[in-house]
Amino acid sequence: MSVATQSTEIAEKLDLFLRMYRNMLAIRLFETQVNELYTRALMPGLAHLYIGEEAVAVGVCEALKKTDYITSTHRGHGHCLAKGASPDRMFAELLGKEAGYCKGKGGSMHIADPATGNLGANAIVCGSAGIATGAAFSAKRLGTGAVAVCFFGEGALGQGVLYEVMNLAQLYQLPVIYVCENNLYTEYTHFSETTAGDILMRAQAFGLEAAGVDGQDVRAVHEAAHHLVERARHEGRPALLLCNTYRYHGHHVGDINREYYRSKQEEQTWKRERDPIANFGKWLVEQKFTDSAQLDRWHAEIESDMKKAVDFAIAAPYPNPDKVDQDVYA
């Protein structure tokens, strides 16, 4: 390897690391604003915050191309942003405004952005597994080279459709990655009380490659995702990626008192010792890739951008009532 090639690879790696940090921080600050919108009674309905899980969305989506597909969940803001969605249009969608990605008719749990390959969030548990698998089938038949990623929580492991699509994906050798975000709690119940056996072996039983990774380590997530995505892209082989992670907030924004199903000490331990953004930022500084002053500047810049995006959404108009039956398919 020439010195020039090596220098280019180092520069690309550094750019990747800094971009991943900024993207995780953007998701965290976006979700912070979402929580404020709810507490200020400006947002209709509920939202399911992604705070604490940012490394999964960013690590996986940084391994994808714009032309690749994702499908998301009820806790999907992080996936949308990591795949390239604009915060102002995201906030507009949450507030039911016409400027939103679905013209205000999808809300928090049904955001889609085909321009960035986001085929949509889905409020149904495991509801998008078939969509992602179908996208992978289409990509293979058309020879586009695209890969589909299906994000889902560990609660989806109790849904039969997941195993139906894994079976088909292996039979047809489809370029799809099933990404399980195990944040330990299926709503208000620890996953050990709902999920028997070894999660990875469930996928392995169909012949899929299955890998587990620390979902709080964005570098580890990205490395594992990159391997599986390129394998799917060039060999057309499906896989499962299990990311062990944790949500800092409740199941939804209204889930305030959580001590009846998990302790405050547990939450504080994860926040203090396992935070994906703080730990990655510390590592970047230790490696002299940046310094704490730059991290602070990014925080201030992104926080300001998020507040501007919120202001845009608040000021944006609602859809005309005469459009109530347009762009609605179910």
Short mmCIF file of C-alpha atoms in Angstrom, two decimals:
data_model
loop_
_atom_site.label_atom_id
_atom_site.label_comp_id
_atom_site.label_asym_id
_atom_site.label_seq_id
_atom_site.Cartn_x
_atom_site.Cartn_y
_atom_site.Cartn_z
CA MET A 1 0.00 0.00 0.00
CA SER A 2 1.40 3.40 -0.99
CA VAL A 3 1.80 6.22 1.52
CA ALA A 4 -0.78 8.28 -0.41
CA THR A 5 -3.33 5.44 -0.30
CA GLN A 6 -2.72 4.89 3.39
CA SER A 7 -3.14 8.61 4.10
CA THR A 8 -6.41 8.65 2.18
CA GLU A 9 -7.74 5.68 4.14
CA ILE A 10 -6.79 7.31 7.45
CA ALA A 11 -8.52 10.55 6.42
CA GLU A 12 -11.66 8.65 5.38
CA LYS A 13 -11.68 6.76 8.69
CA LEU A 14 -11.33 9.98 10.65
CA ASP A 15 -14.11 11.60 8.64
CA LEU A 16 -16.31 8.58 9.36
CA PHE A 17 -15.64 8.74 13.10
CA LEU A 18 -16.37 12.46 13.37
CA ARG A 19 -19.49 12.13 11.23
CA MET A 20 -20.78 9.29 13.38
CA TYR A 21 -20.25 11.34 16.52
CA ARG A 22 -22.11 14.34 15.09
CA ASN A 23 -24.95 12.16 13.80
CA MET A 24 -25.40 10.47 17.17
CA LEU A 25 -25.40 13.85 18.88
CA ALA A 26 -27.96 15.16 16.37
CA ILE A 27 -30.31 12.27 17.18
CA ARG A 28 -29.90 12.85 20.92
CA LEU A 29 -30.64 16.57 20.64
CA PHE A 30 -33.53 15.97 18.23
CA GLU A 31 -35.14 13.61 20.70
CA THR A 32 -34.55 16.04 23.56
CA GLN A 33 -36.59 18.60 21.62
CA VAL A 34 -39.30 16.00 20.96
CA ASN A 35 -39.63 15.42 24.68
CA GLU A 36 -39.92 19.17 25.26
CA LEU A 37 -42.59 19.49 22.58
CA TYR A 38 -44.60 16.81 24.37
CA THR A 39 -44.22 18.36 27.82
CA ARG A 40 -45.21 21.75 26.38
CA ALA A 41 -48.36 20.14 24.93
CA LEU A 42 -47.39 21.18 21.40
CA MET A 43 -47.20 17.70 19.94
CA PRO A 44 -50.33 15.60 19.39
CA GLY A 45 -50.15 12.00 20.54
CA LEU A 46 -47.12 10.21 21.93
CA ALA A 47 -43.55 9.58 20.80
CA HIS A 48 -41.10 6.81 21.65
CA LEU A 49 -37.68 8.34 22.31
CA TYR A 50 -34.50 6.79 20.89
CA ILE A 51 -32.19 8.38 23.48
CA GLY A 52 -29.52 5.88 24.54
CA GLU A 53 -29.70 3.79 21.36
CA GLU A 54 -28.08 6.24 18.93
CA ALA A 55 -25.05 4.06 18.16
CA VAL A 56 -27.22 1.39 16.54
CA ALA A 57 -28.93 3.61 13.96
CA VAL A 58 -25.76 5.54 13.14
CA GLY A 59 -23.44 2.54 13.08
CA VAL A 60 -25.73 0.62 10.73
CA CYS A 61 -26.79 3.46 8.44
CA GLU A 62 -23.20 4.62 7.94
CA ALA A 63 -22.59 1.21 6.38
CA LEU A 64 -25.35 1.85 3.82
CA LYS A 65 -25.57 3.80 0.59
CA LYS A 66 -28.30 6.35 -0.10
CA THR A 67 -29.79 3.87 -2.57
CA ASP A 68 -30.08 1.18 0.10
CA TYR A 69 -33.32 0.71 2.02
CA ILE A 70 -34.34 0.75 5.66
CA THR A 71 -37.58 0.05 7.44
CA SER A 72 -38.17 1.32 10.93
CA THR A 73 -40.27 0.94 14.08
CA HIS A 74 -42.45 2.94 16.47
CA ARG A 75 -39.11 4.11 17.99
CA GLY A 76 -37.87 5.27 14.62
CA HIS A 77 -36.73 8.90 14.69
CA GLY A 78 -33.09 7.87 15.02
CA HIS A 79 -33.26 5.58 12.01
CA CYS A 80 -34.87 8.28 9.88
CA LEU A 81 -32.26 10.88 10.82
CA ALA A 82 -29.33 8.48 10.43
CA LYS A 83 -30.51 7.63 6.90
CA GLY A 84 -30.57 11.29 5.93
CA ALA A 85 -33.89 12.84 6.94
CA SER A 86 -34.00 16.59 7.62
CA PRO A 87 -34.89 17.60 11.21
CA ASP A 88 -37.19 20.45 10.17
CA ARG A 89 -39.41 18.17 8.08
CA MET A 90 -39.24 15.52 10.82
CA PHE A 91 -40.50 17.98 13.44
CA ALA A 92 -43.17 19.19 11.03
CA GLU A 93 -44.42 15.63 10.64
CA LEU A 94 -44.55 15.15 14.40
CA LEU A 95 -46.65 18.29 14.74
CA GLY A 96 -49.03 17.26 11.96
CA LYS A 97 -47.91 20.00 9.58
CA GLU A 98 -48.10 19.93 5.79
CA ALA A 99 -44.32 20.43 5.49
CA GLY A 100 -43.76 17.04 7.13
CA TYR A 101 -42.52 14.01 5.24
CA CYS A 102 -46.01 12.53 5.11
CA LYS A 103 -47.75 15.91 4.96
CA GLY A 104 -48.52 15.68 8.65
CA LYS A 105 -50.64 12.55 8.30
CA GLY A 106 -48.12 9.98 9.49
CA GLY A 107 -46.95 11.47 12.75
CA SER A 108 -44.20 10.09 14.92
CA MET A 109 -44.69 6.41 14.13
CA HIS A 110 -45.25 6.51 10.37
CA ILE A 111 -42.50 8.69 8.91
CA ALA A 112 -41.23 7.67 5.46
CA ASP A 113 -38.73 9.28 3.11
CA PRO A 114 -38.25 7.29 -0.11
CA ALA A 115 -35.70 9.83 -1.36
CA THR A 116 -33.23 8.60 1.26
CA GLY A 117 -34.29 4.96 1.05
CA ASN A 118 -36.45 5.10 4.17
CA LEU A 119 -39.47 2.94 3.37
CA GLY A 120 -41.19 3.93 6.56
CA ALA A 121 -41.56 3.51 10.28
CA ASN A 122 -44.29 1.18 11.44
CA ALA A 123 -46.35 1.23 14.63
CA ILE A 124 -47.13 -2.49 14.31
CA VAL A 125 -44.60 -4.67 16.11
CA CYS A 126 -42.52 -6.31 13.35
CA GLY A 127 -44.87 -4.71 10.83
CA SER A 128 -42.09 -3.70 8.46
CA ALA A 129 -40.26 -7.05 8.27
CA GLY A 130 -42.19 -8.05 5.17
CA ILE A 131 -41.63 -4.65 3.58
CA ALA A 132 -37.86 -4.82 4.01
CA THR A 133 -37.73 -8.38 2.73
CA GLY A 134 -39.86 -7.42 -0.25
CA ALA A 135 -37.52 -4.52 -1.00
CA ALA A 136 -34.59 -6.94 -0.93
CA PHE A 137 -36.46 -9.29 -3.27
CA SER A 138 -37.10 -6.40 -5.65
CA ALA A 139 -33.44 -5.29 -5.51
CA LYS A 140 -32.30 -8.81 -6.39
CA ARG A 141 -34.76 -9.23 -9.27
CA LEU A 142 -33.89 -5.81 -10.71
CA GLY A 143 -30.16 -6.25 -10.15
CA THR A 144 -29.77 -2.85 -8.48
CA GLY A 145 -27.22 -4.00 -5.92
CA ALA A 146 -29.25 -2.40 -3.12
CA VAL A 147 -29.43 -3.84 0.39
CA ALA A 148 -32.40 -3.61 2.76
CA VAL A 149 -32.12 -3.26 6.54
CA CYS A 150 -35.03 -4.05 8.83
CA PHE A 151 -34.77 -2.47 12.29
CA PHE A 152 -36.90 -4.06 15.02
CA GLY A 153 -37.00 -4.34 18.78
CA GLU A 154 -36.64 -7.57 20.74
CA GLY A 155 -40.42 -7.59 21.21
CA ALA A 156 -40.69 -8.54 17.54
CA LEU A 157 -39.04 -11.87 18.34
CA GLY A 158 -42.50 -13.00 19.44
CA GLN A 159 -44.04 -12.32 16.02
CA GLY A 160 -44.34 -15.17 13.55
CA VAL A 161 -43.90 -12.96 10.48
CA LEU A 162 -40.24 -12.44 11.42
CA TYR A 163 -39.52 -16.14 11.01
CA GLU A 164 -41.56 -16.37 7.83
CA VAL A 165 -39.49 -13.66 6.16
CA MET A 166 -36.19 -15.05 7.48
CA ASN A 167 -37.14 -18.37 5.91
CA LEU A 168 -37.90 -16.72 2.56
CA ALA A 169 -34.79 -14.53 2.72
CA GLN A 170 -32.58 -17.59 3.12
CA LEU A 171 -34.41 -19.65 0.49
CA TYR A 172 -34.18 -16.84 -2.08
CA GLN A 173 -30.79 -15.56 -0.86
CA LEU A 174 -32.00 -11.98 -0.45
CA PRO A 175 -29.78 -8.99 0.43
CA VAL A 176 -31.49 -8.11 3.71
CA ILE A 177 -30.13 -7.53 7.22
CA TYR A 178 -32.45 -7.93 10.20
CA VAL A 179 -31.21 -5.62 12.95
CA CYS A 180 -32.58 -6.45 16.39
CA GLU A 181 -32.30 -3.56 18.87
CA ASN A 182 -32.52 -5.34 22.20
CA ASN A 183 -33.04 -2.51 24.70
CA LEU A 184 -33.93 -5.08 27.38
CA TYR A 185 -37.58 -4.12 27.84
CA THR A 186 -40.59 -5.15 25.79
CA GLU A 187 -42.66 -2.14 26.81
CA TYR A 188 -42.67 -2.73 30.60
CA THR A 189 -41.40 -6.31 30.79
CA HIS A 190 -37.78 -7.50 30.79
CA PHE A 191 -37.09 -9.49 27.65
CA SER A 192 -35.93 -12.50 29.70
CA GLU A 193 -39.57 -12.99 30.73
CA THR A 194 -40.84 -13.00 27.15
CA THR A 195 -38.05 -14.41 24.99
CA ALA A 196 -36.85 -17.99 25.45
CA GLY A 197 -33.57 -19.42 24.26
CA ASP A 198 -30.72 -17.89 22.28
CA ILE A 199 -31.72 -15.03 19.97
CA LEU A 200 -28.89 -15.61 17.51
CA MET A 201 -29.75 -19.30 17.19
CA ARG A 202 -33.23 -18.38 15.99
CA ALA A 203 -31.73 -16.89 12.83
CA GLN A 204 -29.03 -19.54 12.56
CA ALA A 205 -31.76 -22.21 12.45
CA PHE A 206 -32.71 -20.82 9.02
CA GLY A 207 -29.08 -20.72 7.88
CA LEU A 208 -28.64 -16.95 8.28
CA GLU A 209 -25.36 -15.59 9.56
CA ALA A 210 -26.02 -14.09 12.98
CA ALA A 211 -23.79 -11.75 14.97
CA GLY A 212 -24.16 -10.03 18.33
CA VAL A 213 -22.54 -6.71 19.17
CA ASP A 214 -22.41 -4.08 21.91
CA GLY A 215 -25.03 -1.64 20.72
CA GLN A 216 -23.49 1.15 22.81
CA ASP A 217 -20.25 1.05 20.79
CA VAL A 218 -20.79 2.77 17.45
CA ARG A 219 -17.47 1.53 16.07
CA ALA A 220 -18.35 -2.08 16.87
CA VAL A 221 -21.83 -1.69 15.39
CA HIS A 222 -20.46 -0.14 12.21
CA GLU A 223 -17.78 -2.79 11.77
CA ALA A 224 -20.28 -5.63 12.15
CA ALA A 225 -22.88 -3.91 9.96
CA HIS A 226 -20.36 -3.11 7.23
CA HIS A 227 -19.32 -6.77 7.02
CA LEU A 228 -22.89 -8.04 6.82
CA VAL A 229 -24.05 -5.34 4.39
CA GLU A 230 -21.20 -5.94 1.94
CA ARG A 231 -21.74 -9.69 2.21
CA ALA A 232 -25.42 -9.18 1.41
CA ARG A 233 -24.65 -6.76 -1.42
CA HIS A 234 -22.10 -8.94 -3.21
CA GLU A 235 -23.27 -12.43 -2.26
CA GLY A 236 -26.99 -11.85 -1.76
CA ARG A 237 -26.96 -13.46 1.66
CA PRO A 238 -29.25 -12.40 4.54
CA ALA A 239 -28.16 -11.98 8.16
CA LEU A 240 -29.25 -11.01 11.65
CA LEU A 241 -27.39 -8.38 13.67
CA LEU A 242 -28.26 -8.33 17.37
CA CYS A 243 -27.42 -4.99 19.01
CA ASN A 244 -27.63 -4.97 22.81
CA THR A 245 -28.62 -1.47 23.85
CA TYR A 246 -30.75 0.51 26.32
CA ARG A 247 -33.40 3.20 26.20
CA TYR A 248 -32.86 5.91 28.80
CA HIS A 249 -36.46 7.09 28.86
CA GLY A 250 -39.74 5.24 29.20
CA HIS A 251 -41.50 3.14 26.61
CA HIS A 252 -43.05 6.40 25.43
CA VAL A 253 -42.88 10.03 26.57
CA GLY A 254 -45.75 9.52 29.00
CA ASP A 255 -43.99 6.66 30.78
CA ILE A 256 -42.51 8.76 33.58
CA ASN A 257 -42.49 6.60 36.72
CA ARG A 258 -40.65 3.43 35.70
CA GLU A 259 -39.58 2.06 39.08
CA TYR A 260 -42.25 -0.62 39.05
CA TYR A 261 -40.39 -2.39 36.22
CA ARG A 262 -36.80 -1.09 36.44
CA SER A 263 -34.78 0.80 39.02
CA LYS A 264 -33.38 4.31 38.89
CA GLN A 265 -30.00 2.83 39.76
CA GLU A 266 -30.09 0.70 36.63
CA GLU A 267 -30.91 3.71 34.48
CA GLN A 268 -28.15 5.81 36.05
CA THR A 269 -25.59 3.05 35.60
CA TRP A 270 -26.28 2.85 31.88
CA LYS A 271 -26.21 6.63 31.51
CA ARG A 272 -23.02 7.00 33.54
CA GLU A 273 -21.04 4.02 32.27
CA ARG A 274 -22.48 2.97 28.91
CA ASP A 275 -23.48 6.18 27.16
CA PRO A 276 -22.62 5.75 23.44
CA ILE A 277 -22.01 9.45 22.77
CA ALA A 278 -20.01 10.31 25.90
CA ASN A 279 -17.81 7.22 25.58
CA PHE A 280 -17.18 7.72 21.87
CA GLY A 281 -16.39 11.40 22.43
CA LYS A 282 -13.93 10.47 25.18
CA TRP A 283 -12.25 7.98 22.85
CA LEU A 284 -11.99 10.55 20.05
CA VAL A 285 -10.27 12.98 22.40
CA GLU A 286 -7.92 10.30 23.77
CA GLN A 287 -6.92 9.37 20.21
CA LYS A 288 -6.34 13.08 19.49
CA PHE A 289 -8.83 13.00 16.63
CA THR A 290 -10.47 16.08 18.13
CA ASP A 291 -10.63 17.92 21.45
CA SER A 292 -13.27 18.62 24.07
CA ALA A 293 -13.64 22.22 22.92
CA GLN A 294 -14.64 21.03 19.43
CA LEU A 295 -17.12 18.58 20.91
CA ASP A 296 -18.67 21.45 22.89
CA ARG A 297 -18.88 23.61 19.75
CA TRP A 298 -20.64 20.84 17.86
CA HIS A 299 -23.10 20.44 20.70
CA ALA A 300 -23.91 24.15 20.66
CA GLU A 301 -24.21 24.24 16.84
CA ILE A 302 -26.45 21.20 16.58
CA GLU A 303 -28.59 22.29 19.51
CA SER A 304 -29.11 25.66 17.80
CA ASP A 305 -30.01 23.92 14.52
CA MET A 306 -32.55 21.73 16.29
CA LYS A 307 -34.23 24.73 17.91
CA LYS A 308 -34.46 26.41 14.52
CA ALA A 309 -35.99 23.26 13.08
CA VAL A 310 -38.57 23.24 15.87
CA ASP A 311 -39.41 26.89 15.22
CA PHE A 312 -39.89 26.06 11.53
CA ALA A 313 -42.28 23.25 12.40
CA ILE A 314 -44.29 25.31 14.87
CA ALA A 315 -44.71 28.11 12.33
CA ALA A 316 -45.57 25.78 9.44
CA PRO A 317 -49.23 25.56 8.39
CA TYR A 318 -51.48 22.55 8.92
CA PRO A 319 -52.78 20.70 5.84
CA ASN A 320 -55.96 22.05 4.31
CA PRO A 321 -59.01 20.17 5.62
CA ASP A 322 -60.08 19.46 2.05
CA LYS A 323 -56.96 17.24 1.69
CA VAL A 324 -57.99 14.88 4.47
CA ASP A 325 -58.64 12.02 2.04
CA GLN A 326 -55.47 12.54 -0.02
CA ASP A 327 -52.24 10.57 0.39
CA VAL A 328 -54.01 8.17 2.74
CA TYR A 329 -53.96 4.53 1.71
CA ALA A 330 -55.28 2.61 4.71
#
